[in-house]
Every structure is written in structure tokens, then in C-alpha cells.
Tab-separated table of C-alpha atoms in Angstrom:
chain	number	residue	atom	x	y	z
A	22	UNK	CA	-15.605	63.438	67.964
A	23	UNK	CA	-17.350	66.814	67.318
A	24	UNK	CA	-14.660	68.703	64.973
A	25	UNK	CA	-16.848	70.694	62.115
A	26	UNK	CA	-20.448	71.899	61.103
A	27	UNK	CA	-22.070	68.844	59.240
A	28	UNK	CA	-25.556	68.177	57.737
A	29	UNK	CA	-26.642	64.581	58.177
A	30	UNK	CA	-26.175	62.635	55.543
A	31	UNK	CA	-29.855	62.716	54.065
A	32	UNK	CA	-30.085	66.559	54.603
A	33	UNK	CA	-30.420	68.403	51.385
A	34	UNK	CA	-26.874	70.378	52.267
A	35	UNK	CA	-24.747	66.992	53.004
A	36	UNK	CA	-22.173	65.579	50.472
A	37	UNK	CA	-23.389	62.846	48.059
A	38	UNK	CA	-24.079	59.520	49.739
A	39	UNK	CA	-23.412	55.713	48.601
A	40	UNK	CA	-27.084	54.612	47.866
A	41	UNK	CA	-26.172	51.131	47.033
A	42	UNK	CA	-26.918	49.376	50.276
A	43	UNK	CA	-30.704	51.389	50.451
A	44	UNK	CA	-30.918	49.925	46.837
A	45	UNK	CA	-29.732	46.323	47.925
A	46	UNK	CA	-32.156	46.579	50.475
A	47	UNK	CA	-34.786	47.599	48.246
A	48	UNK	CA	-34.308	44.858	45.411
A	49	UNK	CA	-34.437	42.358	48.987
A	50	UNK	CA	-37.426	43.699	49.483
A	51	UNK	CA	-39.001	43.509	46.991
A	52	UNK	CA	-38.140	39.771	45.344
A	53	UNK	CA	-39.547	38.605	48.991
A	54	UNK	CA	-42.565	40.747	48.176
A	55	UNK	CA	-43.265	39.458	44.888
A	56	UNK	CA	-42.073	36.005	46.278
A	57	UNK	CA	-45.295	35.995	49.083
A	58	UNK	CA	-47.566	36.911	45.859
A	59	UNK	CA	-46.322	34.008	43.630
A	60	UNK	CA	-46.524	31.798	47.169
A	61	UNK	CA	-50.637	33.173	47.203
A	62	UNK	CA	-51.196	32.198	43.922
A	63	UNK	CA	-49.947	28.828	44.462
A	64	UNK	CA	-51.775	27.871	47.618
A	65	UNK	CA	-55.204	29.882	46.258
A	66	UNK	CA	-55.010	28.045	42.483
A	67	UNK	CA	-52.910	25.224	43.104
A	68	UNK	CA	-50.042	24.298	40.638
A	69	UNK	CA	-52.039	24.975	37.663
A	70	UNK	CA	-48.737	24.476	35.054
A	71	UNK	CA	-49.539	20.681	35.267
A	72	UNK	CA	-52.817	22.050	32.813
A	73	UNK	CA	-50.508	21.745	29.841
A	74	UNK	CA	-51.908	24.789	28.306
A	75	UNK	CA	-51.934	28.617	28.746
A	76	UNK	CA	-54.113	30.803	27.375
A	77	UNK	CA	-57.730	32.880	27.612
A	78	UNK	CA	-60.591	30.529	29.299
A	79	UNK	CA	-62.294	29.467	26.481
A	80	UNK	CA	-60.754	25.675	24.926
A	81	UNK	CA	-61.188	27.154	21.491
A	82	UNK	CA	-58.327	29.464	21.870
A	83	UNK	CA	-56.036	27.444	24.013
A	84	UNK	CA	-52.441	26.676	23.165
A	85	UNK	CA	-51.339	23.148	23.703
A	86	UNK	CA	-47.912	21.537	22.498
A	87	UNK	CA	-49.431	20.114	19.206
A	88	UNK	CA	-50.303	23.505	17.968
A	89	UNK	CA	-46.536	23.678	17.101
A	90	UNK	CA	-47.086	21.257	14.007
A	91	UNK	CA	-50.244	22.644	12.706
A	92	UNK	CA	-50.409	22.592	9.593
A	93	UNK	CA	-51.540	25.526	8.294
A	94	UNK	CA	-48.997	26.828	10.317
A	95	UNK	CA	-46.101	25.034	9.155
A	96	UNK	CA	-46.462	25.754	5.483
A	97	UNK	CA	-47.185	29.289	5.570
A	98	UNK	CA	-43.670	29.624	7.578
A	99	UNK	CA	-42.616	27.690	5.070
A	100	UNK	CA	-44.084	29.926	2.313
A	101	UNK	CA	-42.288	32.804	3.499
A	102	UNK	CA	-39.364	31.656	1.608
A	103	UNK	CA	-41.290	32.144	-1.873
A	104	UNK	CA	-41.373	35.813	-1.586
A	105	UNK	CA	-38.143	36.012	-0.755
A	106	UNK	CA	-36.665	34.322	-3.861
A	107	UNK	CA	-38.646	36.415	-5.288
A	108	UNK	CA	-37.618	39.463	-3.889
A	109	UNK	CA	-34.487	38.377	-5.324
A	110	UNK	CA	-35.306	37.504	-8.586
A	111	UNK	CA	-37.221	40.804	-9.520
A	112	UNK	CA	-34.201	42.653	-7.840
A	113	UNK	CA	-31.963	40.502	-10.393
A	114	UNK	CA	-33.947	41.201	-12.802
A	115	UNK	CA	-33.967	45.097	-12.300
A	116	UNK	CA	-30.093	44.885	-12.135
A	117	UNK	CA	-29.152	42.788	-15.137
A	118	UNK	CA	-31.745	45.045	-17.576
A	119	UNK	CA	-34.336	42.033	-18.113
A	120	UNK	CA	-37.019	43.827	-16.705
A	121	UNK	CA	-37.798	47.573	-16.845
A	122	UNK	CA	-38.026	49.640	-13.208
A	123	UNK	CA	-41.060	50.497	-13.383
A	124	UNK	CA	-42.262	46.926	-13.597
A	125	UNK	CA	-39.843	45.665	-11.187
A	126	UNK	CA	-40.722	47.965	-8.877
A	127	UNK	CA	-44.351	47.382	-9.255
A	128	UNK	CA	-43.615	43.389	-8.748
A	129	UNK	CA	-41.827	44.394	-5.329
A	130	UNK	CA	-44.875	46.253	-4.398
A	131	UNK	CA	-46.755	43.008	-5.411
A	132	UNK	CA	-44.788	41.048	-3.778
A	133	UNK	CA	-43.712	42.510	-0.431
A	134	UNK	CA	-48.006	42.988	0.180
A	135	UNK	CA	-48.588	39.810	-0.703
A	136	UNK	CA	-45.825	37.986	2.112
A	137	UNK	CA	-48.149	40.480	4.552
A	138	UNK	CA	-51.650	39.911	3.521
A	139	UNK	CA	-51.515	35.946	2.533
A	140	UNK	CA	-50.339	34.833	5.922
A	141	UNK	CA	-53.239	37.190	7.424
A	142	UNK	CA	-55.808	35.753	5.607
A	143	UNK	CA	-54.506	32.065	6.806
A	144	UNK	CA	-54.427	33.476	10.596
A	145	UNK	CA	-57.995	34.467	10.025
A	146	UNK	CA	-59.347	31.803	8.339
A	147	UNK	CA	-57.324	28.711	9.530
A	148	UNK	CA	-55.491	28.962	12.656
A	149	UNK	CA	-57.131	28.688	15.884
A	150	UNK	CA	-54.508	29.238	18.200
A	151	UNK	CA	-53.029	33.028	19.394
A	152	UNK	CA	-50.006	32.266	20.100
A	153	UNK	CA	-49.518	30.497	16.816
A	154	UNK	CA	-51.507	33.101	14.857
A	155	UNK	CA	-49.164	35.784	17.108
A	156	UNK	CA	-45.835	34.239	16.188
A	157	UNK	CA	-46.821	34.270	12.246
A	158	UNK	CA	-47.898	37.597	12.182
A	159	UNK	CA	-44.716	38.733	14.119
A	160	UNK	CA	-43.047	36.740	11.525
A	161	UNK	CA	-44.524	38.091	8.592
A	162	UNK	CA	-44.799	41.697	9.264
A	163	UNK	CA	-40.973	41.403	10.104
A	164	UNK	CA	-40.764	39.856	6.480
A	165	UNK	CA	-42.935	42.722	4.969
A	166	UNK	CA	-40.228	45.343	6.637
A	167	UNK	CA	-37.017	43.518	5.417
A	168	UNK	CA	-38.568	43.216	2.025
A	169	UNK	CA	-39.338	47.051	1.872
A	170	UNK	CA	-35.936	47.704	3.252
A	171	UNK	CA	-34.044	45.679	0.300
A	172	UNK	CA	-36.204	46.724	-2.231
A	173	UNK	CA	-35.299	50.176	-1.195
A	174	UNK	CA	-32.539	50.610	-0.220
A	175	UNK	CA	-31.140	48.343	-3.537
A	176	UNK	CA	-32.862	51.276	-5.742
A	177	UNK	CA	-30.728	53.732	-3.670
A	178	UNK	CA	-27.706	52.008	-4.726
A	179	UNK	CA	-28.912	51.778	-8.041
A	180	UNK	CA	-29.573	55.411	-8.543
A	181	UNK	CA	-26.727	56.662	-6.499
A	182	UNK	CA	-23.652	54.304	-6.901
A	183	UNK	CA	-21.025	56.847	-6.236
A	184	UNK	CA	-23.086	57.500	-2.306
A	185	UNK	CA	-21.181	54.507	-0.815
A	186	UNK	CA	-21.529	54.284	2.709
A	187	UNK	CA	-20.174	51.000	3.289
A	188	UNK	CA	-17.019	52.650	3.191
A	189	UNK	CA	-17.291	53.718	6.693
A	190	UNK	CA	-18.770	50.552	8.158
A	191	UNK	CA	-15.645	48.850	10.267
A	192	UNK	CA	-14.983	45.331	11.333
A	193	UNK	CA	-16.264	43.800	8.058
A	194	UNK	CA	-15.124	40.854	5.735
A	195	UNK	CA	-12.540	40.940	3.350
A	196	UNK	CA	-14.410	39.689	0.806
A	197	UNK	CA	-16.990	42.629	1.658
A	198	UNK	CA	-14.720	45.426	1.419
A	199	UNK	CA	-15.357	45.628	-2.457
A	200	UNK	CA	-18.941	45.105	-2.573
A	201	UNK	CA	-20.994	46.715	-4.263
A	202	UNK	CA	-24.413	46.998	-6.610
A	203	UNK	CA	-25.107	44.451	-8.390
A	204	UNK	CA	-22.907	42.073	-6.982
A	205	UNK	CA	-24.431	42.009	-3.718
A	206	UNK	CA	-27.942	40.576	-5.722
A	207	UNK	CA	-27.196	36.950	-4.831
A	208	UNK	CA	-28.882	34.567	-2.504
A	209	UNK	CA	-26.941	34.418	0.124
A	210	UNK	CA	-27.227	37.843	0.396
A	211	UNK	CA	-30.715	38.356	0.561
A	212	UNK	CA	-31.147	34.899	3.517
A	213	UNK	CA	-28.233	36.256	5.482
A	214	UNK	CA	-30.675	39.945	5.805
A	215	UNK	CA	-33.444	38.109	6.084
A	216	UNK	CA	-32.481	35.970	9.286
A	217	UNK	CA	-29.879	38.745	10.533
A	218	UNK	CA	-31.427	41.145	13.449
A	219	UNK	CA	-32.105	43.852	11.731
A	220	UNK	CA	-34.968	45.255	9.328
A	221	UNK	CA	-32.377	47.865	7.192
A	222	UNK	CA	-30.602	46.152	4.453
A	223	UNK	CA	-27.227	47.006	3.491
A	224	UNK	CA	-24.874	45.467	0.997
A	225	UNK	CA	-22.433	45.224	3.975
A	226	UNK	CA	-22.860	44.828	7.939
A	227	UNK	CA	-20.152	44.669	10.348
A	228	UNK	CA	-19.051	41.360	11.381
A	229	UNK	CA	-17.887	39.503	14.341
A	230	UNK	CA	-14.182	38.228	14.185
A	231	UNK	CA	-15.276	34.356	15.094
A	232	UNK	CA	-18.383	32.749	16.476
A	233	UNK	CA	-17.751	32.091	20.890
A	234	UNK	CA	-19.567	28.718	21.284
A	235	UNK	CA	-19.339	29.904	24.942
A	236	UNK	CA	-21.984	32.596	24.211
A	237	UNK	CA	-23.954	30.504	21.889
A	238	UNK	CA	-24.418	27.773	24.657
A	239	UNK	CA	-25.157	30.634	27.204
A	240	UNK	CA	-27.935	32.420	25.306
A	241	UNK	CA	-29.551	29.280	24.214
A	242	UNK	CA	-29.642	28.538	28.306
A	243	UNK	CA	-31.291	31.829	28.747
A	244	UNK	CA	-34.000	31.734	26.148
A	245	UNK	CA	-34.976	28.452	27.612
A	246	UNK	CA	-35.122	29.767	31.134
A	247	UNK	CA	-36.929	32.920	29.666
A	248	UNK	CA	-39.329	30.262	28.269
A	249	UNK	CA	-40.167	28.785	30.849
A	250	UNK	CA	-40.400	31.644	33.089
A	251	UNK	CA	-42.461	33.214	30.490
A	252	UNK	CA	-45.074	30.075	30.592
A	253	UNK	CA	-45.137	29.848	34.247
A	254	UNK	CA	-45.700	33.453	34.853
A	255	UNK	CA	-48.914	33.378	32.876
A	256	UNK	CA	-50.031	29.834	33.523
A	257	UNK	CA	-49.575	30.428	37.348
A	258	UNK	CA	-50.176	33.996	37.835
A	259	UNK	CA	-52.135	36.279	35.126
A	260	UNK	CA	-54.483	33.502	33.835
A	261	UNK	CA	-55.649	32.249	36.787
A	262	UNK	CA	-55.941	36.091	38.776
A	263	UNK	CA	-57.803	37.427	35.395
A	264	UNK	CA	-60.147	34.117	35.336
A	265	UNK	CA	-60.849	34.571	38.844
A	266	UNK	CA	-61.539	38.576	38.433
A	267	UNK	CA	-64.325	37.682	35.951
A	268	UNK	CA	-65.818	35.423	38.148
A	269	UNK	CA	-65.804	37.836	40.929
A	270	UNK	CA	-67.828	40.797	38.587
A	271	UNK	CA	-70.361	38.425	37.506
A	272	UNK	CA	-71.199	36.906	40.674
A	273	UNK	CA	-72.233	41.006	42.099
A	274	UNK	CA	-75.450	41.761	42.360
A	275	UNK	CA	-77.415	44.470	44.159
A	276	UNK	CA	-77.056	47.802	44.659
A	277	UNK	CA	-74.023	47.970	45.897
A	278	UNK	CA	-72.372	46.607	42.940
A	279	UNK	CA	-71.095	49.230	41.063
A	280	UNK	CA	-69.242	50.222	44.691
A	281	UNK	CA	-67.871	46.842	44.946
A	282	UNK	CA	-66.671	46.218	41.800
A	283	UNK	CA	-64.541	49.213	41.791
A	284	UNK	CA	-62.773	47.688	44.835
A	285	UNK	CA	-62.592	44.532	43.136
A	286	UNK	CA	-61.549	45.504	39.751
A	287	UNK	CA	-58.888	48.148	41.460
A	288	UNK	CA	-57.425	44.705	43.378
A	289	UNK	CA	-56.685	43.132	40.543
A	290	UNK	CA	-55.371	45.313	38.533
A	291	UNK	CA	-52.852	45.779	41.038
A	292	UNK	CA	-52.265	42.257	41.035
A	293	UNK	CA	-52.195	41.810	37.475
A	294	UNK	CA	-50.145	45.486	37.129
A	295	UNK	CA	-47.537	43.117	38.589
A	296	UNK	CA	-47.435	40.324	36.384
A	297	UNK	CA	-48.007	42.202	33.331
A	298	UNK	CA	-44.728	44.277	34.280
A	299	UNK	CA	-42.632	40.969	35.014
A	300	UNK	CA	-44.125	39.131	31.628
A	301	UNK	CA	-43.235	42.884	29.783
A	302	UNK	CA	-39.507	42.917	31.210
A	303	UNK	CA	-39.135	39.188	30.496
A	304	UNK	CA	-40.200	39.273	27.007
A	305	UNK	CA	-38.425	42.086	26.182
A	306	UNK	CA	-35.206	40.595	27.772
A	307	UNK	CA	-35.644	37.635	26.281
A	308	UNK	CA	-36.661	38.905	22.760
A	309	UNK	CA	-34.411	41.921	22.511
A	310	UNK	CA	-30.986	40.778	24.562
A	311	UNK	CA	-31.592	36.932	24.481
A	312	UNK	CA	-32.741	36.292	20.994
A	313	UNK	CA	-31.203	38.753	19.350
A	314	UNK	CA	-28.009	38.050	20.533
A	315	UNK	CA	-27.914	34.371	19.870
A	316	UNK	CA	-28.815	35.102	15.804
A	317	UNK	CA	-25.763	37.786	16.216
A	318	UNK	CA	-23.653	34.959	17.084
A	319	UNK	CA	-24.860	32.529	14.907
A	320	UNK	CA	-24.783	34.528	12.032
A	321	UNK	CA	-21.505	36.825	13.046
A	322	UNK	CA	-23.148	39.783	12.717
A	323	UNK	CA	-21.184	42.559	14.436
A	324	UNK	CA	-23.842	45.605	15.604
A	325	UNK	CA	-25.458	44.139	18.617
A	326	UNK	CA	-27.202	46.843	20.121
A	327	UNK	CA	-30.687	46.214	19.541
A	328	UNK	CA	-31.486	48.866	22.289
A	329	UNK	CA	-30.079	51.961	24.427
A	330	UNK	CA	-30.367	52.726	27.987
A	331	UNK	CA	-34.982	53.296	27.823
A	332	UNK	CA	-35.026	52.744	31.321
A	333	UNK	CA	-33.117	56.091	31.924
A	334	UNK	CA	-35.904	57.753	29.506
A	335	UNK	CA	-37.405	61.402	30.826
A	336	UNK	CA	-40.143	61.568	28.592
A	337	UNK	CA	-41.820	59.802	26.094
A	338	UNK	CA	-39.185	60.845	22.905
A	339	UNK	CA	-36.392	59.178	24.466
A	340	UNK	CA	-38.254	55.806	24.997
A	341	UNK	CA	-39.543	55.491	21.317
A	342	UNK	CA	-36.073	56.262	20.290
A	343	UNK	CA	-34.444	53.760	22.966
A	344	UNK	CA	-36.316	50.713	23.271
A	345	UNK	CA	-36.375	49.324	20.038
A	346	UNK	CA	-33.770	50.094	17.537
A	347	UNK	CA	-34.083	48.161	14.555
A	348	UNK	CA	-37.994	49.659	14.762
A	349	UNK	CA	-36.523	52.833	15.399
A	350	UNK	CA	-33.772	52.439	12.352
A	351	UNK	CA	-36.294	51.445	9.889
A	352	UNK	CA	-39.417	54.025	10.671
A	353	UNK	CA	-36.325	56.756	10.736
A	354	UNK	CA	-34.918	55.484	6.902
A	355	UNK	CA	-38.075	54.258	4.901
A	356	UNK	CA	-40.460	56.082	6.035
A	357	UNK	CA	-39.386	59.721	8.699
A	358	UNK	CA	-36.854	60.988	5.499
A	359	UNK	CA	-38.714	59.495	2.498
A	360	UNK	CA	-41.585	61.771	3.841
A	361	UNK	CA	-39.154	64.866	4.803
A	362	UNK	CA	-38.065	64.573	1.153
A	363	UNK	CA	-41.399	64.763	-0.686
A	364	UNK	CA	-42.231	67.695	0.740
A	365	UNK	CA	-43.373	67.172	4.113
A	366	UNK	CA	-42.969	69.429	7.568
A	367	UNK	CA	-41.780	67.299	10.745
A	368	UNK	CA	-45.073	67.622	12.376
A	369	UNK	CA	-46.134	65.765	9.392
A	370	UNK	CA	-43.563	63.239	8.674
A	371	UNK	CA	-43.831	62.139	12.767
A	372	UNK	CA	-47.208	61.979	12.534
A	373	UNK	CA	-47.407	59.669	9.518
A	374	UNK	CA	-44.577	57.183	11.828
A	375	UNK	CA	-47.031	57.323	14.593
A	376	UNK	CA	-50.054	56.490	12.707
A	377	UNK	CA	-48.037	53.861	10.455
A	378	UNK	CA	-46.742	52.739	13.946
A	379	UNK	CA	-50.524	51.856	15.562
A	380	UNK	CA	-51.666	50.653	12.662
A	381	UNK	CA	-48.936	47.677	12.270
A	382	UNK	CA	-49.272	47.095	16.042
A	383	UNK	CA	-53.158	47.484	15.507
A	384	UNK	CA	-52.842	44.715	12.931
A	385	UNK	CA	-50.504	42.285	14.623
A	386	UNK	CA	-52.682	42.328	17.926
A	387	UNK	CA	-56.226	41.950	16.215
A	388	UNK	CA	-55.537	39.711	13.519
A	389	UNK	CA	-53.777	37.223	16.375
A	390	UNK	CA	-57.139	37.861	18.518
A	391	UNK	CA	-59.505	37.656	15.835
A	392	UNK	CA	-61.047	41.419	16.744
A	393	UNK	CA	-61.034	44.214	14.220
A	394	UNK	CA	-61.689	46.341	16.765
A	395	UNK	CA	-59.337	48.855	16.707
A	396	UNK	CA	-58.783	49.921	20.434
A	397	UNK	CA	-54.802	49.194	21.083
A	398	UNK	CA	-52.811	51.641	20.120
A	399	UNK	CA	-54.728	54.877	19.396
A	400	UNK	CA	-52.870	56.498	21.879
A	401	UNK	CA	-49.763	56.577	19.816
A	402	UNK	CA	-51.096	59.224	17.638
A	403	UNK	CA	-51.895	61.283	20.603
A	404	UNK	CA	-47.626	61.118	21.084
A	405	UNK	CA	-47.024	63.208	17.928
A	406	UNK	CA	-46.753	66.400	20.186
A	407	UNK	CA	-45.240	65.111	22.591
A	408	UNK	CA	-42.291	63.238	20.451
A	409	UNK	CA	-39.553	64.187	18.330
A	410	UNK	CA	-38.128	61.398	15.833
């Protein structure tokens, strides 16, 4: 019955509806939308995961299942090890007086370059396939960034014992509690940074209580359904819609072309807008929750957010800050302050993070796709305005 003046409940002036069945309807919606698309690209290119391979057009630069023992491949993972014993050595050195700082620190310089620019050189030169070439880069530029991060953050500790911030870390090991420079110079110190997910090194990280073989088994599940989703996604979807896009542009001709393949190349991006966004969320969930995750449990290390709420984001600051911590940590502690402290204004000391930013993603695309062109990530540097560390 009619008992008081009400506004309907989508009028600007009614109370604050429950969205959530709208938004079930929605995500309905769309997974049969996206479900007709993947249905297209089946009955238009046929099952084309039974190829065995995923990757651009040409054979040269095709991934197959043997690329996962190639050689070259194998021993520079391998390698990676030598720099860090000797990360550890110089470091041992510094601390027990056998070498002087300046030349220790001059070896770390050697050094930490060196686990960067060898395994470049060998992508260049002697590995054929992207994703392999990809994953090495990954791995050594995440090397180069731990080794910085021990390096400098062990000279910290060396200069300023008594600034001890371990004592407010919680849930850590009794037999960490009393840690501290040089004692934590040992090898287990320096493998358990090296595999833990994170790039800052400290003498002591917070730890889980136990490891839940529950959760182990669970995220190993995942990453292998994140695999595989991964691979069929771009196997069944992007390859064959950007092959098939190519083929379309070089088969216009006539004056009518330029006309035409605007509507063509505006089609496809759509489609492949699509894919790229599934393939973007899946590595990223895979990679940053997944992944990370699992070496959290393995390795019992206690500080699992790897990422904050970037989907919420307003503008541009928020995201950079959000998405990817352990970036975010180490851009924010060995490079944002080291530049604050020499001197530098903020405008300054964000700009250098930018630029050092696009030129490590710069690198790590490029030197995977053997092109020097540098064309990625320029737009980061047009961010500096915009974004506040």
C-alpha cells in the first residue's frame, strides 16, 4: 500500500540499493559473452592447441617443449648461482676486514652488472626462443635487484649498527631475534633472499608459524591451471586472431584500402583488447597471488602481500603504488631516498624512478624480442607529473 513519499529505487533521491544481483547478472553476462567469442575462435581456427607450440608466425621464434632443456639456457640459470656466492664472499670479505670498502664495493658493482649483462649477451647471441630468452631475463634482472638490495642495504648496517629495525619486525624466529651484522653474512642467508619474494634484503623477515601442505598442494593446482589457461588463451585466441589480422591488411588493395583497413584493424583490436585483458589478469594472478604465494609457503616467509587493492585505483599514482609491491618497495628504498638524500627535489628523484623504470622494462622486452627499438615504455616518463612516489 501507498503510505509515504518515495523515489524509486534508481532515482538519484532513493536510499542506497543492494547492487549485487545487477552485478551477478552482469558477471552472467558477460562469461556467456566471452564464452560465444572463445566458441568463434574454435569453429573459425579449429583446435589449434594440438600445434604443440605458441608463439609469433615465424618457426624461428616458436616455443616448443624441448626449448625447456636448451642448453644455453640451462647453464646460464645455472650460472646465476656464481654471482651469488660471490655476492657473499665480497660481502664476507668487507665484514671480516680482508678487503678494504672501497674495493669491495667496487667488486659488488662488478659483480651485480655482470649477473645482468652476461645472461643478455647469451639471450642475444644464443637463444632462439622468447619465451626462454623472456624467462632468463625476468630471472636475471630480478637477480641484478636482490644483489643491489644486499649489497646495500648490508653497508647500511655496516655504517649504522645502532639503526636496528629488525626490532620492530613481528612473527620472526627465535634464532632471528638476535641477529645482527655480520652474523647474518652466511649462505643460507643470502639463498633464502635470493629465492624469497621479495627484492629488499633484510637481516630478518617475518616468518610463518609452520608450512600448511594444504596450501602448498592448492597453489601448485592453481599455477598449473593458470598454465594451461595461459597457453590456451594465446594458442587458441590471440595467435591465431593476430595471424589472421595480418593476412587481412595485406590482402587490401585499391583505393579503398586505407578506409577498410581502419574497419579491419579497429575489429581486431577489439577482439584482441579482449584477450590481451584476460592473458594480463591471468598472468598477473598467477604470477603475483599464485606464485608468490607458493614460495611464501615453501620458504615460511611471513609478509605475503605482494599487492594492494590496484583495481580500486583513481588515477595513475595509486596503481604504480598498488600493483606491484616488491617493485614498488625496492624503487622507493634504493633508488626514490638514495636520490632525495644526495640532493635531489621530488620532481627529480620521481623522474629518475620513471626513467630507471622504462628502461629495465625497455630492456627485458627487447632483449627477449631481439629489437633495440626502444618503443615500449616511453610513456612512463610522461607519468612523472602525473604521479607521486
Amino acid at each position: 500500500m501507498h503510505r509515504r513519499a518515495e523515489g524509486s529505487y534508481l532515482s538519484h533521491d532513493s536510499p542506497t540499493p543492494n547492487y549485487r544481483g545487477l552485478l551477478n547478472l552482469g558477471v552472467i553476462i558477460l562469461v556467456i559473452s566471452n564464452f560465444r567469442i572463445l566458441l568463434g575462435t574454435m569453429r573459425e581456427y579449429g583446435f589449434v592447441l594440438t600445434h604443440g607450440y605458441f608463439s609469433v608466425p615465424d618457426e624461428e621464434y616458436s616455443f616448443k617443449w624441448k626449448d625447456i632443456v636448451d642448453v644455453p639456457f640451462v647453464f646460464t640459470m645455472i650460472m646465476l648461482n656464481i654471482f651469488v656466492i660471490f655476492a657473499y664472499l665480497i660481502e664476507l670479505g668487507i665484514s671480516r676486514r680482508f678487503l678494504k670498502e672501497w674495493l669491495g664495493i667496487s667488486l659488488h658493482i662488478i659483480n651485480t652488472n655482470l649477473s645482468l649483462l652476461l645472461p643478455m649477451v647469451i639471450v642475444w647471441k644464443y637463444i632462439n626462443s622468447p619465451v626462454n630468452g623472456a624467462v632468463l631475463q625476468m630471472s636475471s634482472t630480478v637477480l641484478w635487484m636482490k644483489l643491489i638490495s644486499y649489497a646495500h642495504a648490508n653497508a647500511d648496517y655496516r655504517h649504522f649498527p645502532d639503526r636496528n629495525v629488525e626490532n620492530i619486525i613481528q612473527n620472526t624466529d627465535e634464532e632471528s631475534i638476535s641477529l645482527n651484522y655480520p652474523r647474518n653474512i652466511t649462505v643460507t642467508n643470502i639463498y633464502y633472499f635470493w629465492f624469497a619474494p621479495t627484492l629488499t634484503y633484510q637481516m630478518v623477515f617475518p616468518r610463518l608459524v609452520r608450512r600448511s601442505k594444504g596450501q602448498i598442494l592448492n597453489l601448485v593446482l592453481r599455477l598449473f591451471f593458470c598454465f594451461v589457461l595461459l597457453v590456451f588463451l594465446v594458442a587458441q585466441v590471440f595467435r591465431p586472431t593476430l595471424n589472421n589480422l595480418m593476412e587481412e591488411l595485406n590482402e587490401l588493395k585499391g583505393e579503398d584500402m586505407h578506409i577498410l583497413s581502419v574497419h579491419i584493424f579497429a575489429e581486431y583490436i577489439l577482439k584482441l583488447g579482449i584477450a590481451s585483458s584476460y592473458i594480463w589478469l591471468l598472468v598477473f594472478y598467477g604470477f603475483f597471488h599464485v606464485l608468490l604465494n607458493l614460495l611464501a609457503q615453501l620458504l615460511r616467509f611471513g609478509d605475503r602481500v605482494f599487492y594492494r587493492d590496484w583495481w580500486n585505483s583513481t588515477n595513475m599514482s595509486s596503481y604504480w603504488r598498488l600493483w606491484n609491491l616488491p617493485v614498488h618497495y625496492w624503487l622507493v628504498r634504493h633508488l626514490y631516498f638514495p636520490c632525495i638524500r644526495i640532493g635531489m627535489s621530488k620532481s627529480a628523484a620521481m623522474f629518475m624512478v620513471f626513467f630507471f623504470s622504462a628502461v629495465v622494462h625497455e630492456m627485458l622486452i627487447s632483449v627477449s624480442i631481439y629489437n633495440t627499438q626502444p618503443r615500449f615504455d616511453s610513456h612512463r616518463c610522461r607519468n612523472v607529473k602525473i604521479t607521486e612516489i
